Coordinates of C-alpha atoms in Angstrom, one line a residue:
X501 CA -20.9 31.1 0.3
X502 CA -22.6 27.6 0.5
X503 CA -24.4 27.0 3.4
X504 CA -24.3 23.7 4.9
X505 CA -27.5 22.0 3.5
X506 CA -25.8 23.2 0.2
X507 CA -22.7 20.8 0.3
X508 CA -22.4 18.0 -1.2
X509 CA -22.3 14.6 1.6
X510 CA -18.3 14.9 1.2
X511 CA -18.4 18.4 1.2
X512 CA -19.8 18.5 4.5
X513 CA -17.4 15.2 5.5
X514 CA -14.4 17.8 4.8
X515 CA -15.9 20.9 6.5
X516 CA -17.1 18.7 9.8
X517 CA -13.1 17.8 10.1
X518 CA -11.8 21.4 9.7
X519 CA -12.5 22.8 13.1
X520 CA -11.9 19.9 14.6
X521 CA -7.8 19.4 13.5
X522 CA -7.5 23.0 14.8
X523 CA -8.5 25.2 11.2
X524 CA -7.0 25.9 8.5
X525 CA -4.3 28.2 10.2
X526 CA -3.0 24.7 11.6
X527 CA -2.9 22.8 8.4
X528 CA 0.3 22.9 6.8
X529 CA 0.1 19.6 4.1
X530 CA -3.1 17.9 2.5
X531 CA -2.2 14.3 0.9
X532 CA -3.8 11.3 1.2
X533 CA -3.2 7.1 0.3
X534 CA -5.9 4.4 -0.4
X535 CA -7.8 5.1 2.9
X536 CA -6.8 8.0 4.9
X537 CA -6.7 11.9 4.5
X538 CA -2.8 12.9 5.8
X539 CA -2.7 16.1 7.1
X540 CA 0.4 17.9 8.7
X541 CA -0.5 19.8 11.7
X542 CA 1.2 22.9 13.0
X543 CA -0.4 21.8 17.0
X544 CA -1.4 18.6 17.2
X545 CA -2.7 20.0 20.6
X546 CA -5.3 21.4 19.0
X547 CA -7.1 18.8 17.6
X548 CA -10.2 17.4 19.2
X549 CA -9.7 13.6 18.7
X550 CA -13.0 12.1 20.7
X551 CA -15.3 15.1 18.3
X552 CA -13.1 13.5 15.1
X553 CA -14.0 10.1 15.8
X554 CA -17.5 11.0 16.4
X555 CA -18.3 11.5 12.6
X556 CA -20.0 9.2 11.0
X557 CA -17.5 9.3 8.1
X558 CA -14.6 8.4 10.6
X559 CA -13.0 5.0 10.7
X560 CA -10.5 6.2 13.2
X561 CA -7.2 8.4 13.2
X562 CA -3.3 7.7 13.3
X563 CA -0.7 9.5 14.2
X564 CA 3.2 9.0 13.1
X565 CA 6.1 11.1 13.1
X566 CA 5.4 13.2 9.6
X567 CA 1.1 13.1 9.5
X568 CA -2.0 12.9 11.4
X569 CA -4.2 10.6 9.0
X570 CA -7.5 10.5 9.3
X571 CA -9.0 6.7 8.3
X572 CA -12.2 7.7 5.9
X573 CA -11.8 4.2 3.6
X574 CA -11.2 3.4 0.2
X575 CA -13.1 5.9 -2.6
X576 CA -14.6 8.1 0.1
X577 CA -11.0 9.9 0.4
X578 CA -10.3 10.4 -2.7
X579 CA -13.6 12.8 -2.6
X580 CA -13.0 14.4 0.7
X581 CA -9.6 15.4 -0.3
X582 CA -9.9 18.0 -2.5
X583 CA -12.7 19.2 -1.0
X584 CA -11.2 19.8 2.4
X585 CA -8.0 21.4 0.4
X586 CA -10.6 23.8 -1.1
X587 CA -11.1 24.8 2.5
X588 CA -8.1 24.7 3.6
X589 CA -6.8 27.3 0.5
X590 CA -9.0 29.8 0.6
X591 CA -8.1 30.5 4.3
X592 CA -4.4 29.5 4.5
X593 CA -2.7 30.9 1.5
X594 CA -0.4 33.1 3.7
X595 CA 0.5 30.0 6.2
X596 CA 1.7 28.2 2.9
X597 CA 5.4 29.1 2.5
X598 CA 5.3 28.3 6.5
X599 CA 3.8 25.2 6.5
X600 CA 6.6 23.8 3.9
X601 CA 9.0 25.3 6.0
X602 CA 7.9 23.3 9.2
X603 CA 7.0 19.9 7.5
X604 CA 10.8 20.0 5.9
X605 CA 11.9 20.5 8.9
X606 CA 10.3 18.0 11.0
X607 CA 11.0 15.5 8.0
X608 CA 14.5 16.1 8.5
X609 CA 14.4 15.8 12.1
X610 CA 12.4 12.0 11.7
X611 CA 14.6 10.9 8.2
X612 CA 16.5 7.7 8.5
X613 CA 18.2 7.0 4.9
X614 CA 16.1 3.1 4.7
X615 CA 12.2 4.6 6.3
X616 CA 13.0 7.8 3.2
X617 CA 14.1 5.3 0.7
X618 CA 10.6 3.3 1.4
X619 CA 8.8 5.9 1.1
X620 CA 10.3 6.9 -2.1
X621 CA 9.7 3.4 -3.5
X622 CA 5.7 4.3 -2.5
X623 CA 5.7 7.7 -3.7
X624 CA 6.9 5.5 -7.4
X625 CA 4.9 3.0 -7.5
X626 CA 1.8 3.9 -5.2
X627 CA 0.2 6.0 -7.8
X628 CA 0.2 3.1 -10.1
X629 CA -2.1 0.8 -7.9
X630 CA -5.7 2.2 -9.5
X631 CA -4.9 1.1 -13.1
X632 CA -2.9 -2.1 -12.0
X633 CA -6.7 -2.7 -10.3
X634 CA -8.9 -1.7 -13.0
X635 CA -6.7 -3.6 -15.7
X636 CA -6.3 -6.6 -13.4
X637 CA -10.5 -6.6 -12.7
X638 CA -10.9 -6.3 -16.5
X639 CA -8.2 -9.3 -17.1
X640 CA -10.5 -11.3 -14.3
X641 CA -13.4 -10.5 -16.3
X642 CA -11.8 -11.4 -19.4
X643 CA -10.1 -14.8 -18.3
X644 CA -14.0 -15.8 -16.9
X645 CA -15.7 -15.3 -20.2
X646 CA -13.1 -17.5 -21.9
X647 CA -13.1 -20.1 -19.2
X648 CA -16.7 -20.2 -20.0
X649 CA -17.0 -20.0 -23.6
X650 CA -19.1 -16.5 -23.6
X651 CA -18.6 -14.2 -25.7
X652 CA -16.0 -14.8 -28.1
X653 CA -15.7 -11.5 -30.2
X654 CA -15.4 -9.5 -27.2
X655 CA -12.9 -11.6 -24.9
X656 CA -10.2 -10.3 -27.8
X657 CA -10.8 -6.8 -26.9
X658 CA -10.3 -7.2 -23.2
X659 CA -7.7 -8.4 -23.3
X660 CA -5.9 -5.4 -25.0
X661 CA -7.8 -3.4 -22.9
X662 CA -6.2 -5.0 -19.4
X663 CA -2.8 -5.7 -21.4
X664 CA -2.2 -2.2 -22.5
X665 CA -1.1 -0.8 -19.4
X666 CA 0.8 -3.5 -18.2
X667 CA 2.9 -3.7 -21.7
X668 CA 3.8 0.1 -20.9
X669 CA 4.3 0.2 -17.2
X670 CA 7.4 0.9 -17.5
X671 CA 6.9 4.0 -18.9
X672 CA 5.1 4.8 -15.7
X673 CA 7.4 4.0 -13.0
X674 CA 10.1 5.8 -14.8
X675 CA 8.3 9.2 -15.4
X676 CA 7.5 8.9 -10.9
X677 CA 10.7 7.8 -10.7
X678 CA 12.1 10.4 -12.7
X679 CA 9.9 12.7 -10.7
X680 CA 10.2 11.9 -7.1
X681 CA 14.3 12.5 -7.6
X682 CA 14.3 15.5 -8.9
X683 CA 14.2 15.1 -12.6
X684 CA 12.3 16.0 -15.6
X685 CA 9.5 13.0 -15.4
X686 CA 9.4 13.1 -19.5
X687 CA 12.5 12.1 -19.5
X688 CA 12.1 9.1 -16.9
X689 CA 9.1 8.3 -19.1
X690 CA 11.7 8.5 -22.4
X691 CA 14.6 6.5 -21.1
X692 CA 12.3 3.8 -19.1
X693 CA 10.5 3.1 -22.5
X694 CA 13.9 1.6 -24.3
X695 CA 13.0 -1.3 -22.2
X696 CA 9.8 -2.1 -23.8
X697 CA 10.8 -1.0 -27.3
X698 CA 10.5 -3.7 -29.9
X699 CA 13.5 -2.6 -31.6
X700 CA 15.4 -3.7 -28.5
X701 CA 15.5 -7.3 -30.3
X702 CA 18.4 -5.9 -32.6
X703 CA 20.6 -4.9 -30.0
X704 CA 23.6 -7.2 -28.6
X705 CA 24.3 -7.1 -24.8
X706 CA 27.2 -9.9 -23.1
X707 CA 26.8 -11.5 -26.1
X708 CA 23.0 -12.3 -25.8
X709 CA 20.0 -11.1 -27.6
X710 CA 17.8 -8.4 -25.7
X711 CA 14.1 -8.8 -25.5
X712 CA 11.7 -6.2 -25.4
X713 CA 10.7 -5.9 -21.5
X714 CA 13.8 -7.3 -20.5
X715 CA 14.6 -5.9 -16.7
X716 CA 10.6 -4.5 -16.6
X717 CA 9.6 -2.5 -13.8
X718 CA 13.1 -2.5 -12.0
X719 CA 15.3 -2.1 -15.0
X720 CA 13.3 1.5 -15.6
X721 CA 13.1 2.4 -12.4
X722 CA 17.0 1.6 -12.7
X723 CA 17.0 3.7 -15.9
X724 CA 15.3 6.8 -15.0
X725 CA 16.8 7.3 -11.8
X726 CA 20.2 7.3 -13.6
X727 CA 19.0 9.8 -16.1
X728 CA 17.9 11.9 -13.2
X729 CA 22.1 12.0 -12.1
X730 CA 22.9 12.4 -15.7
X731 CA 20.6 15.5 -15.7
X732 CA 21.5 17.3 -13.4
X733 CA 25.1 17.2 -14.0
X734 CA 24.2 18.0 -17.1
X735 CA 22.4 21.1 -15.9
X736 CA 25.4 22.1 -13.7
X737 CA 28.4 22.3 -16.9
X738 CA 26.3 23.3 -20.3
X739 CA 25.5 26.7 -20.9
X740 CA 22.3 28.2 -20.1
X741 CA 22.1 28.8 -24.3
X742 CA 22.4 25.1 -24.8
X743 CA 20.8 23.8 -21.9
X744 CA 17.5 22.8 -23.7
X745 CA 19.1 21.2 -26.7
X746 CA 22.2 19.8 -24.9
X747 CA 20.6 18.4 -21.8
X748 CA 17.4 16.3 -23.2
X749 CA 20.2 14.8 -25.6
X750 CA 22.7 13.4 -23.7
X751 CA 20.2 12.2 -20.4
X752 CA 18.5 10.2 -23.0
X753 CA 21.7 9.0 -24.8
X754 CA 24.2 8.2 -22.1
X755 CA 21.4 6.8 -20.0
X756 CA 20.1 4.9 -22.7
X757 CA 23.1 3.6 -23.9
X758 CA 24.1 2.0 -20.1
X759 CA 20.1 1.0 -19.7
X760 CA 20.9 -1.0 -23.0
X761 CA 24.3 -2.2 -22.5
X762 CA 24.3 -3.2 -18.7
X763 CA 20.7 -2.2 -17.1
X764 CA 18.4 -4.1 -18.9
X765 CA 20.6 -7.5 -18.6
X766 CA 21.4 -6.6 -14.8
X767 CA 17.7 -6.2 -14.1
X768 CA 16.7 -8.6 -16.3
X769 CA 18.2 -11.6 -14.4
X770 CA 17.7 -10.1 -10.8
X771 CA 13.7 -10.4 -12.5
X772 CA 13.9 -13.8 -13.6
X773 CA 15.8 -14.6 -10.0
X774 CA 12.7 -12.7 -8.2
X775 CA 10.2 -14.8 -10.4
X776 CA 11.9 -18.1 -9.5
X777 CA 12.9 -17.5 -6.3
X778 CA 8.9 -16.7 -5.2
X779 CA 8.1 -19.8 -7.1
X780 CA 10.7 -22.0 -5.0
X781 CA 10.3 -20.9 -2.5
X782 CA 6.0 -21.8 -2.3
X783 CA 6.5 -24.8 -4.8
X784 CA 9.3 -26.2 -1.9
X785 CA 8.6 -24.7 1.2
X786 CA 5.1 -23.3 0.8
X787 CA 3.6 -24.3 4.5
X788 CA 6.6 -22.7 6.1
X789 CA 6.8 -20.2 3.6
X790 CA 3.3 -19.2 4.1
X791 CA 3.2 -19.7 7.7
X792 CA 6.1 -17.2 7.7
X793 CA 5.1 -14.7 5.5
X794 CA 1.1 -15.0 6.7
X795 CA 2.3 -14.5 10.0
X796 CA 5.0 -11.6 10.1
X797 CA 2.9 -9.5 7.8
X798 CA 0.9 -7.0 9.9
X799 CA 4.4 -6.3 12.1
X800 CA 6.2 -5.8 9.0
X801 CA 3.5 -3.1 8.2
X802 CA 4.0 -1.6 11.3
X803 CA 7.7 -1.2 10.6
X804 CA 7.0 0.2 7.3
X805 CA 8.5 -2.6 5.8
X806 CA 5.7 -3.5 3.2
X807 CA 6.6 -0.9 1.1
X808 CA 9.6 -3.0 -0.5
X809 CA 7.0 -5.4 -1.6
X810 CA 5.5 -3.4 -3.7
X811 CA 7.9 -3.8 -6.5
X812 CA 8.0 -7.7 -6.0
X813 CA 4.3 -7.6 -7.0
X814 CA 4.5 -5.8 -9.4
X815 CA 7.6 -7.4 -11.1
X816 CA 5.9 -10.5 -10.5
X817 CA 2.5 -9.4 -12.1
X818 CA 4.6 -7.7 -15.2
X819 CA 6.6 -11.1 -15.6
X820 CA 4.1 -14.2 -14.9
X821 CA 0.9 -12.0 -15.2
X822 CA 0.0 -12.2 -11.3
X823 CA 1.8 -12.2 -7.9
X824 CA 2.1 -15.2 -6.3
X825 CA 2.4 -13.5 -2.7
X826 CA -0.1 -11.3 -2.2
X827 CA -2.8 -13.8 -1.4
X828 CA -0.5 -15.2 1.4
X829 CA 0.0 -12.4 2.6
X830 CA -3.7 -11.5 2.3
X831 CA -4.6 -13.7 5.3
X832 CA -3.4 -11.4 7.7
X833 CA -6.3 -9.7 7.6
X834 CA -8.5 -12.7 7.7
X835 CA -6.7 -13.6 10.9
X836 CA -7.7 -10.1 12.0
X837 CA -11.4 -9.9 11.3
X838 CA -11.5 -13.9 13.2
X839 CA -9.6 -12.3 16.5
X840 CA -11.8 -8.9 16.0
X841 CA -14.8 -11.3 16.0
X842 CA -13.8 -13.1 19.0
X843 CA -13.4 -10.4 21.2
X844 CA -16.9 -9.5 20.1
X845 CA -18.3 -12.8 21.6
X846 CA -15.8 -12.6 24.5
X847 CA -16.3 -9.2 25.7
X848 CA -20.6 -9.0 25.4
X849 CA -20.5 -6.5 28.1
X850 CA -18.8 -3.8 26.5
X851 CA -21.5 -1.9 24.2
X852 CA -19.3 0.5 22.9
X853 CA -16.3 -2.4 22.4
X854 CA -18.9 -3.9 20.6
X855 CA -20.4 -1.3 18.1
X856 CA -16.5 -0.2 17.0
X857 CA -16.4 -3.7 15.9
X858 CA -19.4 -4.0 14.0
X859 CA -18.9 -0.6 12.3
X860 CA -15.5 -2.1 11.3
X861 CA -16.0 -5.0 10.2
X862 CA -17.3 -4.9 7.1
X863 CA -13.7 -3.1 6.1
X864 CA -12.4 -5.3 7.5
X865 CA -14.2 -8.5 5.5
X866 CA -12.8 -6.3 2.3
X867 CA -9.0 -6.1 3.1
X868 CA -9.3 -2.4 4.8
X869 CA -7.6 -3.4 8.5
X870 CA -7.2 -0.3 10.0
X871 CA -10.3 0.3 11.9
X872 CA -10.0 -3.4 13.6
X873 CA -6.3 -3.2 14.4
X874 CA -6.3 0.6 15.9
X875 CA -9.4 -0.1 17.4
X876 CA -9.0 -3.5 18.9
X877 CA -6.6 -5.5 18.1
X878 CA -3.6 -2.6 19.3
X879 CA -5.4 -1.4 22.1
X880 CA -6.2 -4.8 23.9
X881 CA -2.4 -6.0 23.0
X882 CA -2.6 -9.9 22.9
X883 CA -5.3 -10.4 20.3
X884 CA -2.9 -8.6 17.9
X885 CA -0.5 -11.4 18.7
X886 CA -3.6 -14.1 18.0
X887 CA -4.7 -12.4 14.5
X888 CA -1.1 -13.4 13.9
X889 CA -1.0 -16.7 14.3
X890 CA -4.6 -16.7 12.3
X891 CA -2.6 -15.2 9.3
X892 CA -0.1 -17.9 9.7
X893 CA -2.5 -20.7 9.2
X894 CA -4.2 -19.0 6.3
X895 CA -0.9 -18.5 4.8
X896 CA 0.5 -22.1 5.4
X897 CA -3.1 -23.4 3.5
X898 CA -2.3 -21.7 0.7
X899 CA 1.8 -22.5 1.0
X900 CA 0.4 -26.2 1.0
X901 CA -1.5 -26.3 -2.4
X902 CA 1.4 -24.5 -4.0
X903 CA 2.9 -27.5 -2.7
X904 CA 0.8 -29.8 -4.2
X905 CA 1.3 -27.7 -7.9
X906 CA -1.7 -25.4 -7.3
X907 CA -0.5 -22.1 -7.1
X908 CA -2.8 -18.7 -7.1
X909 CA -2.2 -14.9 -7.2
X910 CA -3.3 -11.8 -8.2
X911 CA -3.5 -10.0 -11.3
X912 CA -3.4 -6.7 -8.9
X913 CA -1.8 -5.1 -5.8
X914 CA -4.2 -3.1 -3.7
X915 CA -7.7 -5.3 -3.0
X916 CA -7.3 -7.3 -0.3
X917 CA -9.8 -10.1 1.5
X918 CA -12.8 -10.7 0.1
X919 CA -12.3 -7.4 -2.6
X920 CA -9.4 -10.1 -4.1
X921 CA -11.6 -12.1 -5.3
X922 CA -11.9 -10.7 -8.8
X923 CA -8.2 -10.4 -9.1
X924 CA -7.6 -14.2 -8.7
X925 CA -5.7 -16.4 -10.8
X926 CA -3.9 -19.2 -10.9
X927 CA -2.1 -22.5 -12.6
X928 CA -5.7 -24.4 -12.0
X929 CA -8.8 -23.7 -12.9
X930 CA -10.7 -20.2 -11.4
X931 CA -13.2 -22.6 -9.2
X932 CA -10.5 -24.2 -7.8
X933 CA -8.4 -21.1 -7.6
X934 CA -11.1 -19.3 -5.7
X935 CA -12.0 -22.3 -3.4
X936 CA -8.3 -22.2 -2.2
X937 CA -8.1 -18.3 -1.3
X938 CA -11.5 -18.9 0.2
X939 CA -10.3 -21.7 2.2
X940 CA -7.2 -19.7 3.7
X941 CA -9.5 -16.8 4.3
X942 CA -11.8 -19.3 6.4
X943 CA -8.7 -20.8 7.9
X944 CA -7.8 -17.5 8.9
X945 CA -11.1 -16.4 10.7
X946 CA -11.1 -20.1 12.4
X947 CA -7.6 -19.8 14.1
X948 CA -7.7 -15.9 14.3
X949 CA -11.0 -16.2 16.1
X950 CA -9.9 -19.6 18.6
X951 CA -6.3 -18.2 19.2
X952 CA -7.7 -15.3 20.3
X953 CA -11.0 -16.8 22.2
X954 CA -9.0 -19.1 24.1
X955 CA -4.9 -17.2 24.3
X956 CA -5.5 -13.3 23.6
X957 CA -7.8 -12.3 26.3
X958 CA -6.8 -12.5 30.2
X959 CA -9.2 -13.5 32.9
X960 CA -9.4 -10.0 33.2
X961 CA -12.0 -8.7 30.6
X962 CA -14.5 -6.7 32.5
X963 CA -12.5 -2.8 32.5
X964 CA -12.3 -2.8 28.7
X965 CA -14.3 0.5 28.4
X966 CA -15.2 2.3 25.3
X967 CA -12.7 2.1 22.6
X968 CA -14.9 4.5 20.6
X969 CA -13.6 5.1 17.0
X970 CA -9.7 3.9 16.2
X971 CA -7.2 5.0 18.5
X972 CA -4.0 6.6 18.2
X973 CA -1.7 3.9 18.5
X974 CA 2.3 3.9 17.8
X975 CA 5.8 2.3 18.4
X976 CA 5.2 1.0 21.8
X977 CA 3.1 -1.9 19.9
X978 CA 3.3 -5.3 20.7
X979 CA 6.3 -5.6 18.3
X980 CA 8.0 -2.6 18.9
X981 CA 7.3 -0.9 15.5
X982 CA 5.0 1.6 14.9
X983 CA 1.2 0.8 14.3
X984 CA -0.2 -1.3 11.6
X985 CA -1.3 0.2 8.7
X986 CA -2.7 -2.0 5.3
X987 CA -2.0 -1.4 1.8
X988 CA 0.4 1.0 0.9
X989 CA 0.0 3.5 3.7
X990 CA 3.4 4.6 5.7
X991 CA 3.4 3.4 9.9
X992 CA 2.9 5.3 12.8
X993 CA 6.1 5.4 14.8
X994 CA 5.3 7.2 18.2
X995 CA 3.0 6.4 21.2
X996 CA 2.6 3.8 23.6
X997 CA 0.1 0.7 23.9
X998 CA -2.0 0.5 26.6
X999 CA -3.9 -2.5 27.8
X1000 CA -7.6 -2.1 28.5
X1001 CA -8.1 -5.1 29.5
X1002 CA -5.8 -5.9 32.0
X1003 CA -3.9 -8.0 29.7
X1004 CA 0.4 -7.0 29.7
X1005 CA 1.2 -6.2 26.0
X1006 CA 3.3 -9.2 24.6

């Protein structure tokens, strides 16, 4: 057995958190998103919260109805994970059969049909998000050296590098699709690539021409999830004899034959509507638009909401090559890091206020919220109202040079503040793009950081106390969801705010 000077600095991350969720014997799931390590816990009781925050590692912890998630950040879970599910198997093998038992259960108990359909929609196209980020850095890269004239034999190369996935994707969402409703993913993965088949330009459909990638991302996810149906009737009336031959056969015929008859045009035009309709709607309306959407975006988060945006994007990305809404809806966060640093200069008294929001806020300054909002913004109520109204004004800046014919996006979901920046693009030139994100990220802190300065913090500000680590924060929020998360990670939905400060939740 390794001792603990033997384990690796993740290693020792994972086995520091063991004892202190209650063992392995309470562990019944190991999973984890972009920034936090999910567990389900047999106890909750068990678990020594104050010890868990303690670790340096720790951004904070969360609790909803199906997980308690651990915050460790982007690229430091991902390590941690396996690593603490080593631990937990080779001591909890017998609790395993259990443990399904009880999280089944429970996710029964907690399942409305729209908060399971969302987080099918994640469990799709979630997985996805690493290579939409690598491809869409590349494609930065790539567009940069052309722009500047570097590099010519190379730039070519590039770009099939960043293309390649994105011609294909697809294939992807309908192999997860295929495989998160009970079907054979090969045969998502079979039926999802008619729609990006060249030979797709022969076939006749309402008496127009199909085009290869005509429907994208929602016309496979369409596809595969009615070749899941089609297999398992299938799998129900032919003979256990035939089943291998028979079944492949006719999922992928009858499912390809509606996916080219009546899917592809279906989802086809609901893309080209999405396109337009996220161009109108910033082209006409873009201060509202951006005021609206900048400024209901961390309490749609905490109702779990975000997750239908994910296939927006990434319609959006597939069909224009970036997503004109993520960088609106980026300033949220910059309206949370200006009312995070507010209460910093407000509340100098409070040492331990203070260090919780310097050891956040370089997440925060990259798009990783969580820390701030469990950790300050929740807890103290108001200022989660002010970071608000900071994300408002960031978004209505941008809104008003999509007005003006300068629209930007992202070639990527995922990245979000100042980690977007590589991911930028946009109808002008990349200074210009860039100089408009920065200014609705600087718009963002401004307001964030006077809303909240002048209007989130009573008179009242000397009982803050420590706030050490990110609390455990549910429904009871200042909008009555559950607690904010960022990026694709699902909401807490239990719990009650408390004010610190003095200050009523609003």
């Amino acid at each position: 057995m390794r001792t603990t000077n033997d384990l690796t600095p993740h290693a020792a991350t994972a086995a520091a958190i063991l004892p202190l969720v209650g063992g392995a014997a309470n562990v019944t799931s190991v999973a984890h998103c972009m920034t936090r390590l999910r567990l389900g816990l047999r106890d909750r009781t068990l678990v020594r919260e104050d010890a868990l925050r303690s670790l340096p590692a720790v951004l904070g912890v969360v609790a909803d109805d199906d997980s308690y998630q651990i915050v460790l950040g982007p690229g430091t879970v991902t390590r941690v994970t396996p690593e603490f599910e080593a631990l937990v198997t080779s001591t909890a093998d017998a609790l395993a059969a259990r443990g399904a038992q009880w999280k089944a259960a429970r996710q029964q108990r907690n399942a409305t049909p729209l908060k399971l359909l969302l987080r099918r929609i994640a469990n799709i196209f979630v997985p996805l998000i690493p290579a939409l980020i690598g491809c869409g850095v590349i494609a930065g890269l790539g567009g940069l050296l052309v722009n500047l004239g570097w590099l010519p034999s190379l730039t070519p190369a590039l770009a099939a590098i960043a293309s390649g996935f994105m011609t294909l994707i697809a294939v992807f969402v309908g192999h997860n699709t295929a495989k998160e409703f009970g079907g054979t993913p090969v045969l998502g993965g079979a039926v999802a690539a008619i729609v990006v088949y060249a030979g797709v330009a022969k076939v006749t459909a309402f008496g127009m021409t199909l085009a290869p990638g005509q429907g994208g991302v929602l016309g496979a996810l369409a596809a595969a999830h009615l070749g899941t149906y089609v297999e398992k009737w299938c799998r129900r009336w032919v003979p256990e004899a035939l089943d291998v031959l028979v079944t492949p056969t006719l999922t992928v015929l009858i499912t390809g034959l509606v996916t080219l008859y009546a899917l592809m045009y279906t989802a086809g035009e609901l893309s080209t509507a999405t396109g337009a309709g996220a161009n109108w709607l910033l082209d006409h309306t873009g201060v509202f638009a951006g005021l609206v959407l900048g400024g209901l975006f961390l309490p749609l988060v905490m109702l779990g909401l975000h997750q239908a945006l994910i296939p927006l994007h990434t319609t959006l990305i597939q069909q224009q090559g970036y997503t004109v809404l993520l960088p609106v809806l980026a300033m949220a966060g910059a309206g949370q890091v200006g009312a995070a640093l507010a209460v910093y200069v407000r509340l100098h008294h409070d040492q331990s206020l203070r260090t919780t929001i310097r050891s956040a806020l370089p997440a925060g300054l990259l798009g990783v919220g969580e820390p701030l909002i469990y950790g300050v913004s929740l807890p103290l109520g108001r200022p989660f109202v002010t970071a608000c109204a900071g994300g408002a004004a960031g978004g209505a800046f941008v809104g008003f040079f999509s007005m003006l014919g300068d629209k930007i996006g992202s070639t990527a979901i995922g990245p979000s503040g100042w980690a977007l920046f590589p991911l930028l693009k946009g109808t002008g030139g990349l200074a210009l793009t860039a100089a408009i994100y920065a200014g609705g990220l600087l718009t963002g802190y401004v307001v964030g950081f006077a809303a909240t300065y002048f209007f989130g913090l009573g008179r009242t500000v000397g009982g803050v106390g420590a706030i050490g680590g990110v609390g455990t924060v549910g429904g009871g929020g200042p909008v009555g969801g559950g607690g904010a998360v960022s990026g694709v990670c699902d909401s807490s939905k239990e719990g009650q705010n408390t004010d610190p400060g003095g200050n009523p939740p609003p």
